[in-house]
Short mmCIF file of C-alpha atoms in Angstrom, two decimals:
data_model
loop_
_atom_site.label_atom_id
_atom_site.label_comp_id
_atom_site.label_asym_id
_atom_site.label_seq_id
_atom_site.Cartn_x
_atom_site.Cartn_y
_atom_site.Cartn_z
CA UNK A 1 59.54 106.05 105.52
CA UNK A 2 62.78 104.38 104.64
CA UNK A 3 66.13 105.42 105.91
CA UNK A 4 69.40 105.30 104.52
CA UNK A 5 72.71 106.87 105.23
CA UNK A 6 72.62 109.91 103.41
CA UNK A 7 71.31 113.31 104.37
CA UNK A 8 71.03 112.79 107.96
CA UNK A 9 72.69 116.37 108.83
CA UNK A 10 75.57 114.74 110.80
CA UNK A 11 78.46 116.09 108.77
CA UNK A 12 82.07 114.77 109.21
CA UNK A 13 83.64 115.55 111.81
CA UNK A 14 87.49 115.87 112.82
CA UNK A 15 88.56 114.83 116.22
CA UNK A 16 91.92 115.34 117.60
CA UNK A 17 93.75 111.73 118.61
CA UNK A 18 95.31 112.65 122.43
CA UNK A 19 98.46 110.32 122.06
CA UNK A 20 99.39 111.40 118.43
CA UNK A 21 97.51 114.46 118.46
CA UNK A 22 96.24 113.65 114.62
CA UNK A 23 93.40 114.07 112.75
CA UNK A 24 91.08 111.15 112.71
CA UNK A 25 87.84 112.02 110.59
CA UNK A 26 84.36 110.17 110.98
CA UNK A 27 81.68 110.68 108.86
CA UNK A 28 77.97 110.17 109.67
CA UNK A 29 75.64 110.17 106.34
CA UNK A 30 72.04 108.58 106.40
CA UNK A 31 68.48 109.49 105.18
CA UNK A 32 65.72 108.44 104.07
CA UNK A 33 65.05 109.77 100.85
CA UNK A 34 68.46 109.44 99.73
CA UNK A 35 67.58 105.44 100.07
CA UNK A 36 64.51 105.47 98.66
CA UNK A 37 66.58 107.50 95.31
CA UNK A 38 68.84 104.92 95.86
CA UNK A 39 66.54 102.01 95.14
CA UNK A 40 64.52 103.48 92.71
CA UNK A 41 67.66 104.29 90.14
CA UNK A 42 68.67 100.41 90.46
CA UNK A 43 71.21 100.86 93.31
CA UNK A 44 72.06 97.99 95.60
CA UNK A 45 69.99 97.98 99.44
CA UNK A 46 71.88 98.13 102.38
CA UNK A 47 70.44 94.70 104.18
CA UNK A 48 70.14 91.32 102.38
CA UNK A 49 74.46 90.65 101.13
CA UNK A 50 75.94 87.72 102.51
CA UNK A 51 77.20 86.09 99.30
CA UNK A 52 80.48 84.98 100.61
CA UNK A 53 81.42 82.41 102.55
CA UNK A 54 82.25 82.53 106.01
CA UNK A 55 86.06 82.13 107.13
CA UNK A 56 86.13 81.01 110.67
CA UNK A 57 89.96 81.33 111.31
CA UNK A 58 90.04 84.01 113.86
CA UNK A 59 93.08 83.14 115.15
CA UNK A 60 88.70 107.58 98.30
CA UNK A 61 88.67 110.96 94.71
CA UNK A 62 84.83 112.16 93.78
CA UNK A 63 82.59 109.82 92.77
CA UNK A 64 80.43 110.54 89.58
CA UNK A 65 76.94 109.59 88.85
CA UNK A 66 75.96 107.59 86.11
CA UNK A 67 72.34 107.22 84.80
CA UNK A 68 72.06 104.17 87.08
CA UNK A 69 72.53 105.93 90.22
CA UNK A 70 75.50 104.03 90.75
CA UNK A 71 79.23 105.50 91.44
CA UNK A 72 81.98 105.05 88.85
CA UNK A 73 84.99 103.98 90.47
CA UNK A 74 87.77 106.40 90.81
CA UNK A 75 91.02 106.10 89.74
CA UNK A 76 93.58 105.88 92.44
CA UNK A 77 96.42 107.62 90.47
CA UNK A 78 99.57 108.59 92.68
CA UNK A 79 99.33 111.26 95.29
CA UNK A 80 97.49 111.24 98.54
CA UNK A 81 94.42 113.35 99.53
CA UNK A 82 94.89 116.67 100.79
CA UNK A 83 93.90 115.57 104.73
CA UNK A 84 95.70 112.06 104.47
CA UNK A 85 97.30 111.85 108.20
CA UNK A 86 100.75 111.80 108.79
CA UNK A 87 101.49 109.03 110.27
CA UNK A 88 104.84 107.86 111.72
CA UNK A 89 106.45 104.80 110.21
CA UNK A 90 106.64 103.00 113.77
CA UNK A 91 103.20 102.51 113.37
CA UNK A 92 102.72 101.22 110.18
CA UNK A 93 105.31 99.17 111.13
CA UNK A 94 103.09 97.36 113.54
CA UNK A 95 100.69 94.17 112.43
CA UNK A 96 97.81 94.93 111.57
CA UNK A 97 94.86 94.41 113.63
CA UNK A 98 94.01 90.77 114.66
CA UNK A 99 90.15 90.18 115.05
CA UNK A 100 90.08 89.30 118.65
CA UNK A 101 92.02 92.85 119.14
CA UNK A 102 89.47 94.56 117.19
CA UNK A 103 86.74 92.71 118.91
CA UNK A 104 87.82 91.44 121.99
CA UNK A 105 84.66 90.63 123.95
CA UNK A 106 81.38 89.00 123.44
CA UNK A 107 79.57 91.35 125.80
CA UNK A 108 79.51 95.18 125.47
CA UNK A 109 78.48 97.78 127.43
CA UNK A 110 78.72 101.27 125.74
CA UNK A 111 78.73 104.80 128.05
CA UNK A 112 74.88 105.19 127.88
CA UNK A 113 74.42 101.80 129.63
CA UNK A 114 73.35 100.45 126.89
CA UNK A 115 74.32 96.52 126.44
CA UNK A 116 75.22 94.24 123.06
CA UNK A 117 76.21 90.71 122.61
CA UNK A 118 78.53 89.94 120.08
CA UNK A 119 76.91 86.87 118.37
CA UNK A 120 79.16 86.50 115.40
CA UNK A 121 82.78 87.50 114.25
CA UNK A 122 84.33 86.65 111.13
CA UNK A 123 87.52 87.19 109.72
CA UNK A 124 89.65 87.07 106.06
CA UNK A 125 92.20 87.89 104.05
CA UNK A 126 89.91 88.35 101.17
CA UNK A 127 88.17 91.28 101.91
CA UNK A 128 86.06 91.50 97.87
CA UNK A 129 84.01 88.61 100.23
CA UNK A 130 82.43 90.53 102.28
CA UNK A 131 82.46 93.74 101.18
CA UNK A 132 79.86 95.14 97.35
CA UNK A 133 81.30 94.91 94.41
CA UNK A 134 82.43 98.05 93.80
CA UNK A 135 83.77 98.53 97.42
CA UNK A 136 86.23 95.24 95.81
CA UNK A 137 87.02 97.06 93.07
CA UNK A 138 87.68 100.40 94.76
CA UNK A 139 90.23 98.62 96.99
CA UNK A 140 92.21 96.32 94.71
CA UNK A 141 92.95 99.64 92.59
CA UNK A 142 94.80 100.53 95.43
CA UNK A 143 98.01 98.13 96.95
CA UNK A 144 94.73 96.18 98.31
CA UNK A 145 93.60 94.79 102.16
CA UNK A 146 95.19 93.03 104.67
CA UNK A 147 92.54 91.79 106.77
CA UNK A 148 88.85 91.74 106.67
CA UNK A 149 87.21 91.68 110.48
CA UNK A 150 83.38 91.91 110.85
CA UNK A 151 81.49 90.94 114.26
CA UNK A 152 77.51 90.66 114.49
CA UNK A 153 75.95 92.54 117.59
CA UNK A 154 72.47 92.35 119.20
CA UNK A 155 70.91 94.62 122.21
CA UNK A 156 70.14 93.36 125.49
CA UNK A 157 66.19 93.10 123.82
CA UNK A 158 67.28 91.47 120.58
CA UNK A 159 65.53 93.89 118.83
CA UNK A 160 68.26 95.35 116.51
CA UNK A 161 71.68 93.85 114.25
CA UNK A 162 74.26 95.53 114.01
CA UNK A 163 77.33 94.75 111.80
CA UNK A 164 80.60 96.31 112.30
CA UNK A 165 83.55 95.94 110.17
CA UNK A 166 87.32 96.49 110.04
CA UNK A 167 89.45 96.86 106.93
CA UNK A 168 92.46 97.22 107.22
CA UNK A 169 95.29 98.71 104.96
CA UNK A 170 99.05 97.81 104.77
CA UNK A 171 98.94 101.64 103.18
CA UNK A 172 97.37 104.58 104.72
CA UNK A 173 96.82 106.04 101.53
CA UNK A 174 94.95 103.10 100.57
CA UNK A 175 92.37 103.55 104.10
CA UNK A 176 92.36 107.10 103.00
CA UNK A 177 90.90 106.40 99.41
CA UNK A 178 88.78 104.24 100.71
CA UNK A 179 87.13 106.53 103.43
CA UNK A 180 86.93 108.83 101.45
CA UNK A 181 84.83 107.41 98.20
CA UNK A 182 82.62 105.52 100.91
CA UNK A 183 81.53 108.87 102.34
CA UNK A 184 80.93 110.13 98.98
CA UNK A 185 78.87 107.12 97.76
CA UNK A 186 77.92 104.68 100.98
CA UNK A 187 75.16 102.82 99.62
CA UNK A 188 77.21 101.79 96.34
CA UNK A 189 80.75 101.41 98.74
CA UNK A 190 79.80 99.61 101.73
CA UNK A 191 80.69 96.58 103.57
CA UNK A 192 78.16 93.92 103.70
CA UNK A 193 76.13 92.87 106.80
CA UNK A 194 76.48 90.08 108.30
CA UNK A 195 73.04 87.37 109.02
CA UNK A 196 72.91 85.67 112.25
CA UNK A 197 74.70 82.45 112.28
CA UNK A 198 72.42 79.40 112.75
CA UNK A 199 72.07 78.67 116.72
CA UNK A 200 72.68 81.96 117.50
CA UNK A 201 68.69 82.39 117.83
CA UNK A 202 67.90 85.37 115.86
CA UNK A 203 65.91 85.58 112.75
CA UNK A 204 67.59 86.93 109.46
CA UNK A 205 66.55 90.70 108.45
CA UNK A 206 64.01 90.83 105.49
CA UNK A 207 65.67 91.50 102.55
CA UNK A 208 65.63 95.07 101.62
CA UNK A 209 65.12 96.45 104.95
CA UNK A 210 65.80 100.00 105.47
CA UNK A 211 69.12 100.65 107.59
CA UNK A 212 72.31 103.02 109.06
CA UNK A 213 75.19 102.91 107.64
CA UNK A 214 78.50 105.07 109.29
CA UNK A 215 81.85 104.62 108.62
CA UNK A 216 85.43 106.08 110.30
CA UNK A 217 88.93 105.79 109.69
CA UNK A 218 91.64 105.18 112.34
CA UNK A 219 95.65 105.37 111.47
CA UNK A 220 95.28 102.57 108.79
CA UNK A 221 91.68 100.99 109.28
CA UNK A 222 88.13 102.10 107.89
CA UNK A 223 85.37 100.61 110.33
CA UNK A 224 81.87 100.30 109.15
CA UNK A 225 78.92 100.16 110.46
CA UNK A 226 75.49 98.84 109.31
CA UNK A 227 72.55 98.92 112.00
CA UNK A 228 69.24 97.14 110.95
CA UNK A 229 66.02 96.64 113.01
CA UNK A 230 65.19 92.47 113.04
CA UNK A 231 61.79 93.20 112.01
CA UNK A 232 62.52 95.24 108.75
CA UNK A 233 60.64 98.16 110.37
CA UNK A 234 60.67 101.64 109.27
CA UNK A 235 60.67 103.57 112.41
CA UNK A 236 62.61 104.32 115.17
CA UNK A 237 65.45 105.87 112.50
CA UNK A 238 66.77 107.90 115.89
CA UNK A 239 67.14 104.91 117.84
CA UNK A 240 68.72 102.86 115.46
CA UNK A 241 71.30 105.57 114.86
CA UNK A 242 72.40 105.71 118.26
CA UNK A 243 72.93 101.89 118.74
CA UNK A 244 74.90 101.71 115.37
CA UNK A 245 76.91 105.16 116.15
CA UNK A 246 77.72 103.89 119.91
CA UNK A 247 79.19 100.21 118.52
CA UNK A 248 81.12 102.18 115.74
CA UNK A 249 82.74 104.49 118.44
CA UNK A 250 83.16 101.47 120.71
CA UNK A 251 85.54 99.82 117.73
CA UNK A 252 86.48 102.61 116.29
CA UNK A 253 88.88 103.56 119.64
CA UNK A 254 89.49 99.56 120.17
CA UNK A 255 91.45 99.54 116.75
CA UNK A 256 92.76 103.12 116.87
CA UNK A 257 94.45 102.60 120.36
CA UNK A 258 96.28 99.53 118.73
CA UNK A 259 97.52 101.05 115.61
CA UNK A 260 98.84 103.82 117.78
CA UNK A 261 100.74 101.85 120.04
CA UNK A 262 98.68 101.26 122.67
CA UNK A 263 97.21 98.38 124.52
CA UNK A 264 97.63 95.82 121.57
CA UNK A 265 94.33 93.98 123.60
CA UNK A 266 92.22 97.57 122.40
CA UNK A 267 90.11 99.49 125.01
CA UNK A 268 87.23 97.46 125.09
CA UNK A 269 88.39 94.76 127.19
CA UNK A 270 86.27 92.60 129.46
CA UNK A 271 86.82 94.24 132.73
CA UNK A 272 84.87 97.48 130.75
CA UNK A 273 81.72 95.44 130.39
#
């Protein structure tokens, strides 16, 4: 059995922000059939993308089926969606997110006890490098994305990857699009995962490797997340969830306490770990 991110029975969910009191929405999608339809219609896997190259300076609309089982990409006409937040301009009128804010420490320990090392993080401006092709397209329709930030974690055992990425919007409208046509479509619109860098001592996932992908959207930010076992195995899909849900709820309130004003160095600072 493969699994996917479709299907799972986690529907989105709405949460209320305590600062701002707003609407933040995550979505959870994943399943295994849904993957296995994926790949057999000709769409993309989740696992083996890492076409770009690597920067090292640290410092969505309904999406129709075509025959392929790919998503045409919307059109991002004016107008916002219905549930677009309001957000005050004070905040947009911050920075956006730098990558050690988003990802401020190598070592993470998540409420379960549960412990990751961050063994990669990269950053750039151009985010069609590390995200699919029609994720690139999808976003350049819009008024396109500031910053790119992905980080690479392993558990404690080294048994799992897990990629989690940042993109970040000068536009809420835009992160709103963008959210939304991901949870819509998330094999087609996903962020790519990262491999392990060389030194870093872990192998690289077999191509087309089953995997979890999740997604959430803060006041101007959609993180991803993409969780894949090192092995390429099949099993342990409940497992695997929970590692790539906790790390996407772990960055998820980093970048979210920034972009509403508060500790610009995130929540998940070392004196957590």
């Amino acid at each position: 059995m493969t699994f996917g991110d479709q299907g799972l029975g986690f529907p989105p969910e709405q949460r209320r922000i305590r600062r701002r009191r707003r609407t933040r929405r995550s979505a959870t999608v994943g399943s295994c059939a849904a993957l296995v339809a994926a790949v057999a219609a000709g769409t993309a896997l989740i696992a083996d993308e890492d076409d770009g190259d690597r920067p090292t300076s640290a410092p969505p609309a309904t999406a129709s089926m075509t025959a392929s089982g790919l998503a045409a990409v919307p059109s991002l006409g004016a107008g916002l969606p219905y549930d677009t937040p309001s957000v005050p301009r004070s905040l947009l009128d911050r920075p956006v997110v730098r990558p050690e804010q988003a990802f401020p420490s190598t070592s993470v320990r998540l409420e379960d006890g549960s412990r990751y090392a961050r063994v990669d993080l990269v950053t750039t401006v151009d985010c069609a490098q590390r995200t699919s092709p029609e994720l690139a397209r999808l976003i350049q329709q819009g008024g396109g994305c500031s910053r790119l930030t992905a980080a690479l974690f392993t558990d404690a055992e080294r048994r799992s990857q897990v990629t989690v990425t940042v993109l970040s919007f000068e536009r809420v409208e835009d992160a709103s699009r963008v959210f939304t046509t991901t949870s819509k479509d998330p094999v087609t619109y996903r962020a790519v995962s990262l491999d392990p860098p060389p030194g870093a001592g872990l192998p690289t996932v077999p191509p087309g490797s089953a995997g979890v992908l999740r997604r959430a959207m803060t006041v101007r930010s959609v993180v991803f997340a993409n969780g894949r076992w090192v092995d390429g195995t099949k099993t342990g899909e409940a497992e695997l969830v929970a590692r790539t849900e906790g790390l996407l709820q772990r960055a998820d309130d980093t970048v979210a306490a920034y972009e509403e004003g508060g500790n610009d160095e995130g929540r998940n600072g070392e004196g957590r770990n």
